[in-house]
Amino acid sequence: MKYLFTIAPFYLALNVAIVFLLHVSIKHISFLACVMLGTIWTLFFTGIFIFIKKLTETDSPVTISLYAGVGMIPATFVAAYPYLTFPNVEQFLIIIFIAITGTIAQTLLNSAFKRGSLTILLPLDFLKLVWAVVIGYTVFIESTPFTLWLGGLLIVGSSSYIAWREKR
């Protein structure tokens, strides 16, 4: 229960950022749909992170990564089935690269959850927003809309506040 009360406010702040990003960036989604999607996302990921933290008490980080990988196969297959095409060699290598790096990242995250507090680790996890923007700009020469920066500022601000509050 301790985790719920420390993680939920963080994800509620993220929910506000998600609603803002979705509603402003994607014009054809209603505000109510954005609120519902943000709330579902918040509840879902709060539950997942608490579940992973609890699993680290009994299982190794590699085993938890295996659970995640095997558990995602049916869900992603059902969602992808209508669009499946056979990949060429280049696409297959990219898929293998994504699978290997994703598995390593998940295992390292599980290992961090085993050793540290969720309230300290989760704000650091959202640095991937910063990395996504930097890589998108440098590698793909993508410009970022103002709403992304505003939503990112809400996420970084709420993360910093919660980390500061937990330090006290």
PDB file of C-alpha atoms in Angstrom:
ATOM      1  CA  MET A   1       0.000   0.000   0.000  1.00  0.00           C
ATOM      2  CA  LYS A   2       2.967   2.281   0.673  1.00  0.00           C
ATOM      3  CA  TYR A   3       3.917   2.156  -3.013  1.00  0.00           C
ATOM      4  CA  LEU A   4       0.436   3.095  -4.160  1.00  0.00           C
ATOM      5  CA  PHE A   5       0.428   6.345  -2.204  1.00  0.00           C
ATOM      6  CA  THR A   6       3.905   7.335  -3.343  1.00  0.00           C
ATOM      7  CA  ILE A   7       3.532   6.402  -7.023  1.00  0.00           C
ATOM      8  CA  ALA A   8      -0.076   7.450  -7.659  1.00  0.00           C
ATOM      9  CA  PRO A   9       0.506  11.239  -7.274  1.00  0.00           C
ATOM     10  CA  PHE A  10       3.416  10.989  -9.694  1.00  0.00           C
ATOM     11  CA  TYR A  11       1.264   9.260 -12.266  1.00  0.00           C
ATOM     12  CA  LEU A  12      -1.626  11.639 -11.694  1.00  0.00           C
ATOM     13  CA  ALA A  13       0.699  14.495 -12.630  1.00  0.00           C
ATOM     14  CA  LEU A  14       1.735  12.492 -15.680  1.00  0.00           C
ATOM     15  CA  ASN A  15      -1.933  11.965 -16.472  1.00  0.00           C
ATOM     16  CA  VAL A  16      -2.380  15.733 -16.704  1.00  0.00           C
ATOM     17  CA  ALA A  17       0.598  15.915 -19.062  1.00  0.00           C
ATOM     18  CA  ILE A  18      -0.732  13.041 -21.179  1.00  0.00           C
ATOM     19  CA  VAL A  19      -4.171  14.613 -21.436  1.00  0.00           C
ATOM     20  CA  PHE A  20      -2.595  17.898 -22.460  1.00  0.00           C
ATOM     21  CA  LEU A  21      -0.316  16.265 -25.030  1.00  0.00           C
ATOM     22  CA  LEU A  22      -3.055  14.094 -26.523  1.00  0.00           C
ATOM     23  CA  HIS A  23      -5.728  16.766 -26.646  1.00  0.00           C
ATOM     24  CA  VAL A  24      -3.537  19.488 -28.102  1.00  0.00           C
ATOM     25  CA  SER A  25      -1.474  17.277 -30.426  1.00  0.00           C
ATOM     26  CA  ILE A  26      -4.241  15.085 -31.835  1.00  0.00           C
ATOM     27  CA  LYS A  27      -7.152  17.323 -32.704  1.00  0.00           C
ATOM     28  CA  HIS A  28      -9.713  14.621 -33.513  1.00  0.00           C
ATOM     29  CA  ILE A  29      -9.671  13.096 -29.993  1.00  0.00           C
ATOM     30  CA  SER A  30     -12.155  14.647 -27.587  1.00  0.00           C
ATOM     31  CA  PHE A  31     -11.015  15.984 -24.236  1.00  0.00           C
ATOM     32  CA  LEU A  32     -13.046  13.332 -22.383  1.00  0.00           C
ATOM     33  CA  ALA A  33     -11.368  10.558 -24.409  1.00  0.00           C
ATOM     34  CA  CYS A  34      -7.958  12.039 -23.519  1.00  0.00           C
ATOM     35  CA  VAL A  35      -8.875  12.068 -19.825  1.00  0.00           C
ATOM     36  CA  MET A  36     -10.077   8.462 -20.016  1.00  0.00           C
ATOM     37  CA  LEU A  37      -6.946   7.296 -21.876  1.00  0.00           C
ATOM     38  CA  GLY A  38      -4.681   9.134 -19.451  1.00  0.00           C
ATOM     39  CA  THR A  39      -6.476   7.666 -16.432  1.00  0.00           C
ATOM     40  CA  ILE A  40      -6.353   4.141 -17.816  1.00  0.00           C
ATOM     41  CA  TRP A  41      -2.662   4.581 -18.615  1.00  0.00           C
ATOM     42  CA  THR A  42      -2.008   5.896 -15.092  1.00  0.00           C
ATOM     43  CA  LEU A  43      -3.790   3.014 -13.369  1.00  0.00           C
ATOM     44  CA  PHE A  44      -2.274   0.407 -15.669  1.00  0.00           C
ATOM     45  CA  PHE A  45       1.341   1.474 -15.276  1.00  0.00           C
ATOM     46  CA  THR A  46       1.046   2.177 -11.564  1.00  0.00           C
ATOM     47  CA  GLY A  47      -0.178  -1.389 -11.144  1.00  0.00           C
ATOM     48  CA  ILE A  48       2.568  -2.795 -13.373  1.00  0.00           C
ATOM     49  CA  PHE A  49       5.372  -1.050 -11.505  1.00  0.00           C
ATOM     50  CA  ILE A  50       4.007  -2.096  -8.118  1.00  0.00           C
ATOM     51  CA  PHE A  51       3.642  -5.649  -9.427  1.00  0.00           C
ATOM     52  CA  ILE A  52       7.239  -5.693 -10.710  1.00  0.00           C
ATOM     53  CA  LYS A  53       8.511  -4.302  -7.395  1.00  0.00           C
ATOM     54  CA  LYS A  54       6.673  -7.064  -5.520  1.00  0.00           C
ATOM     55  CA  LEU A  55       7.999  -9.718  -7.928  1.00  0.00           C
ATOM     56  CA  THR A  56      11.591  -8.609  -7.243  1.00  0.00           C
ATOM     57  CA  GLU A  57      11.184  -9.918  -3.681  1.00  0.00           C
ATOM     58  CA  THR A  58      10.897 -13.509  -4.945  1.00  0.00           C
ATOM     59  CA  ASP A  59      12.089 -13.644  -8.585  1.00  0.00           C
ATOM     60  CA  SER A  60      15.247 -12.614 -10.396  1.00  0.00           C
ATOM     61  CA  PRO A  61      15.232  -9.658 -12.822  1.00  0.00           C
ATOM     62  CA  VAL A  62      15.811 -12.046 -15.755  1.00  0.00           C
ATOM     63  CA  THR A  63      12.786 -14.150 -14.785  1.00  0.00           C
ATOM     64  CA  ILE A  64      10.596 -11.047 -14.534  1.00  0.00           C
ATOM     65  CA  SER A  65      11.763  -9.970 -18.005  1.00  0.00           C
ATOM     66  CA  LEU A  66      10.835 -13.405 -19.306  1.00  0.00           C
ATOM     67  CA  TYR A  67       7.363 -13.050 -17.764  1.00  0.00           C
ATOM     68  CA  ALA A  68       6.954  -9.672 -19.479  1.00  0.00           C
ATOM     69  CA  GLY A  69       8.129 -10.952 -22.852  1.00  0.00           C
ATOM     70  CA  VAL A  70       5.999 -14.077 -22.823  1.00  0.00           C
ATOM     71  CA  GLY A  71       3.002 -12.147 -21.505  1.00  0.00           C
ATOM     72  CA  MET A  72       3.195  -9.565 -24.284  1.00  0.00           C
ATOM     73  CA  ILE A  73       3.259 -12.081 -27.139  1.00  0.00           C
ATOM     74  CA  PRO A  74      -0.512 -12.781 -27.189  1.00  0.00           C
ATOM     75  CA  ALA A  75      -1.481  -9.129 -26.755  1.00  0.00           C
ATOM     76  CA  THR A  76       0.822  -7.830 -29.458  1.00  0.00           C
ATOM     77  CA  PHE A  77      -0.030 -10.677 -31.819  1.00  0.00           C
ATOM     78  CA  VAL A  78      -3.755  -9.931 -31.617  1.00  0.00           C
ATOM     79  CA  ALA A  79      -3.149  -6.215 -32.217  1.00  0.00           C
ATOM     80  CA  ALA A  80      -0.660  -6.778 -35.043  1.00  0.00           C
ATOM     81  CA  TYR A  81      -2.302  -9.698 -36.844  1.00  0.00           C
ATOM     82  CA  PRO A  82      -4.361  -7.638 -39.343  1.00  0.00           C
ATOM     83  CA  TYR A  83      -1.210  -5.787 -40.439  1.00  0.00           C
ATOM     84  CA  LEU A  84       1.354  -8.622 -40.464  1.00  0.00           C
ATOM     85  CA  THR A  85       3.649  -8.873 -43.440  1.00  0.00           C
ATOM     86  CA  PHE A  86       6.851 -10.852 -43.756  1.00  0.00           C
ATOM     87  CA  PRO A  87       9.840  -8.572 -43.000  1.00  0.00           C
ATOM     88  CA  ASN A  88      12.785  -8.272 -45.333  1.00  0.00           C
ATOM     89  CA  VAL A  89      16.331  -8.897 -44.047  1.00  0.00           C
ATOM     90  CA  GLU A  90      16.925  -5.283 -43.013  1.00  0.00           C
ATOM     91  CA  GLN A  91      13.622  -5.086 -41.127  1.00  0.00           C
ATOM     92  CA  PHE A  92      14.298  -8.447 -39.487  1.00  0.00           C
ATOM     93  CA  LEU A  93      17.688  -7.216 -38.215  1.00  0.00           C
ATOM     94  CA  ILE A  94      16.026  -4.092 -36.828  1.00  0.00           C
ATOM     95  CA  ILE A  95      13.412  -6.255 -35.071  1.00  0.00           C
ATOM     96  CA  ILE A  96      16.161  -8.439 -33.560  1.00  0.00           C
ATOM     97  CA  PHE A  97      18.062  -5.311 -32.410  1.00  0.00           C
ATOM     98  CA  ILE A  98      14.909  -3.903 -30.784  1.00  0.00           C
ATOM     99  CA  ALA A  99      14.203  -7.248 -29.087  1.00  0.00           C
ATOM    100  CA  ILE A 100      17.718  -7.546 -27.663  1.00  0.00           C
ATOM    101  CA  THR A 101      17.988  -3.944 -26.459  1.00  0.00           C
ATOM    102  CA  GLY A 102      14.426  -4.003 -25.085  1.00  0.00           C
ATOM    103  CA  THR A 103      15.123  -7.175 -23.127  1.00  0.00           C
ATOM    104  CA  ILE A 104      18.343  -5.738 -21.720  1.00  0.00           C
ATOM    105  CA  ALA A 105      16.571  -2.505 -20.767  1.00  0.00           C
ATOM    106  CA  GLN A 106      13.705  -4.368 -19.053  1.00  0.00           C
ATOM    107  CA  THR A 107      16.136  -6.604 -17.156  1.00  0.00           C
ATOM    108  CA  LEU A 108      18.160  -3.596 -15.985  1.00  0.00           C
ATOM    109  CA  LEU A 109      14.972  -1.802 -14.922  1.00  0.00           C
ATOM    110  CA  ASN A 110      13.875  -4.884 -12.960  1.00  0.00           C
ATOM    111  CA  SER A 111      17.308  -5.046 -11.346  1.00  0.00           C
ATOM    112  CA  ALA A 112      17.051  -1.386 -10.368  1.00  0.00           C
ATOM    113  CA  PHE A 113      13.583  -1.999  -8.897  1.00  0.00           C
ATOM    114  CA  LYS A 114      15.058  -4.815  -6.812  1.00  0.00           C
ATOM    115  CA  ARG A 115      17.754  -2.540  -5.382  1.00  0.00           C
ATOM    116  CA  GLY A 116      16.030   0.841  -5.115  1.00  0.00           C
ATOM    117  CA  SER A 117      12.860   2.684  -4.250  1.00  0.00           C
ATOM    118  CA  LEU A 118      10.220   3.197  -6.921  1.00  0.00           C
ATOM    119  CA  THR A 119       9.768   6.815  -5.923  1.00  0.00           C
ATOM    120  CA  ILE A 120      13.403   7.553  -6.752  1.00  0.00           C
ATOM    121  CA  LEU A 121      13.703   5.357  -9.846  1.00  0.00           C
ATOM    122  CA  LEU A 122      10.533   6.282 -11.729  1.00  0.00           C
ATOM    123  CA  PRO A 123      11.393   9.958 -12.202  1.00  0.00           C
ATOM    124  CA  LEU A 124      14.671   8.815 -13.749  1.00  0.00           C
ATOM    125  CA  ASP A 125      12.753   6.464 -16.043  1.00  0.00           C
ATOM    126  CA  PHE A 126      11.078   9.454 -17.640  1.00  0.00           C
ATOM    127  CA  LEU A 127      14.403  10.754 -18.859  1.00  0.00           C
ATOM    128  CA  LYS A 128      13.624   8.614 -21.889  1.00  0.00           C
ATOM    129  CA  LEU A 129      11.388  11.490 -23.009  1.00  0.00           C
ATOM    130  CA  VAL A 130      14.469  13.703 -23.157  1.00  0.00           C
ATOM    131  CA  TRP A 131      16.451  11.007 -24.979  1.00  0.00           C
ATOM    132  CA  ALA A 132      13.636  10.464 -27.477  1.00  0.00           C
ATOM    133  CA  VAL A 133      13.590  14.173 -28.330  1.00  0.00           C
ATOM    134  CA  VAL A 134      17.391  14.378 -28.619  1.00  0.00           C
ATOM    135  CA  ILE A 135      17.643  11.257 -30.789  1.00  0.00           C
ATOM    136  CA  GLY A 136      14.652  12.329 -32.879  1.00  0.00           C
ATOM    137  CA  TYR A 137      16.248  15.704 -33.523  1.00  0.00           C
ATOM    138  CA  THR A 138      19.817  14.514 -34.164  1.00  0.00           C
ATOM    139  CA  VAL A 139      19.195  11.249 -36.019  1.00  0.00           C
ATOM    140  CA  PHE A 140      15.877  11.834 -37.767  1.00  0.00           C
ATOM    141  CA  ILE A 141      15.972  15.651 -37.950  1.00  0.00           C
ATOM    142  CA  GLU A 142      12.494  15.865 -36.435  1.00  0.00           C
ATOM    143  CA  SER A 143      11.224  19.102 -35.038  1.00  0.00           C
ATOM    144  CA  THR A 144       9.197  18.886 -31.867  1.00  0.00           C
ATOM    145  CA  PRO A 145       5.949  20.771 -31.370  1.00  0.00           C
ATOM    146  CA  PHE A 146       5.586  23.235 -28.514  1.00  0.00           C
ATOM    147  CA  THR A 147       3.009  20.975 -26.853  1.00  0.00           C
ATOM    148  CA  LEU A 148       5.605  18.221 -26.491  1.00  0.00           C
ATOM    149  CA  TRP A 149       7.914  20.597 -24.642  1.00  0.00           C
ATOM    150  CA  LEU A 150       5.065  21.782 -22.426  1.00  0.00           C
ATOM    151  CA  GLY A 151       3.981  18.236 -21.593  1.00  0.00           C
ATOM    152  CA  GLY A 152       7.602  17.249 -21.024  1.00  0.00           C
ATOM    153  CA  LEU A 153       8.026  20.194 -18.686  1.00  0.00           C
ATOM    154  CA  LEU A 154       5.015  18.986 -16.666  1.00  0.00           C
ATOM    155  CA  ILE A 155       6.504  15.487 -16.481  1.00  0.00           C
ATOM    156  CA  VAL A 156       9.997  16.654 -15.494  1.00  0.00           C
ATOM    157  CA  GLY A 157       8.542  19.136 -13.005  1.00  0.00           C
ATOM    158  CA  SER A 158       6.334  16.576 -11.294  1.00  0.00           C
ATOM    159  CA  SER A 159       9.184  14.045 -11.274  1.00  0.00           C
ATOM    160  CA  SER A 160      11.559  16.544  -9.708  1.00  0.00           C
ATOM    161  CA  TYR A 161       9.022  17.602  -7.101  1.00  0.00           C
ATOM    162  CA  ILE A 162       8.266  14.035  -6.035  1.00  0.00           C
ATOM    163  CA  ALA A 163      11.969  13.125  -5.868  1.00  0.00           C
ATOM    164  CA  TRP A 164      12.591  16.252  -3.759  1.00  0.00           C
ATOM    165  CA  ARG A 165       9.612  15.473  -1.505  1.00  0.00           C
ATOM    166  CA  GLU A 166      10.772  11.871  -0.975  1.00  0.00           C
ATOM    167  CA  LYS A 167      14.276  13.074  -0.104  1.00  0.00           C
ATOM    168  CA  ARG A 168      12.936  15.145   2.825  1.00  0.00           C
TER     169      ARG A 168
END
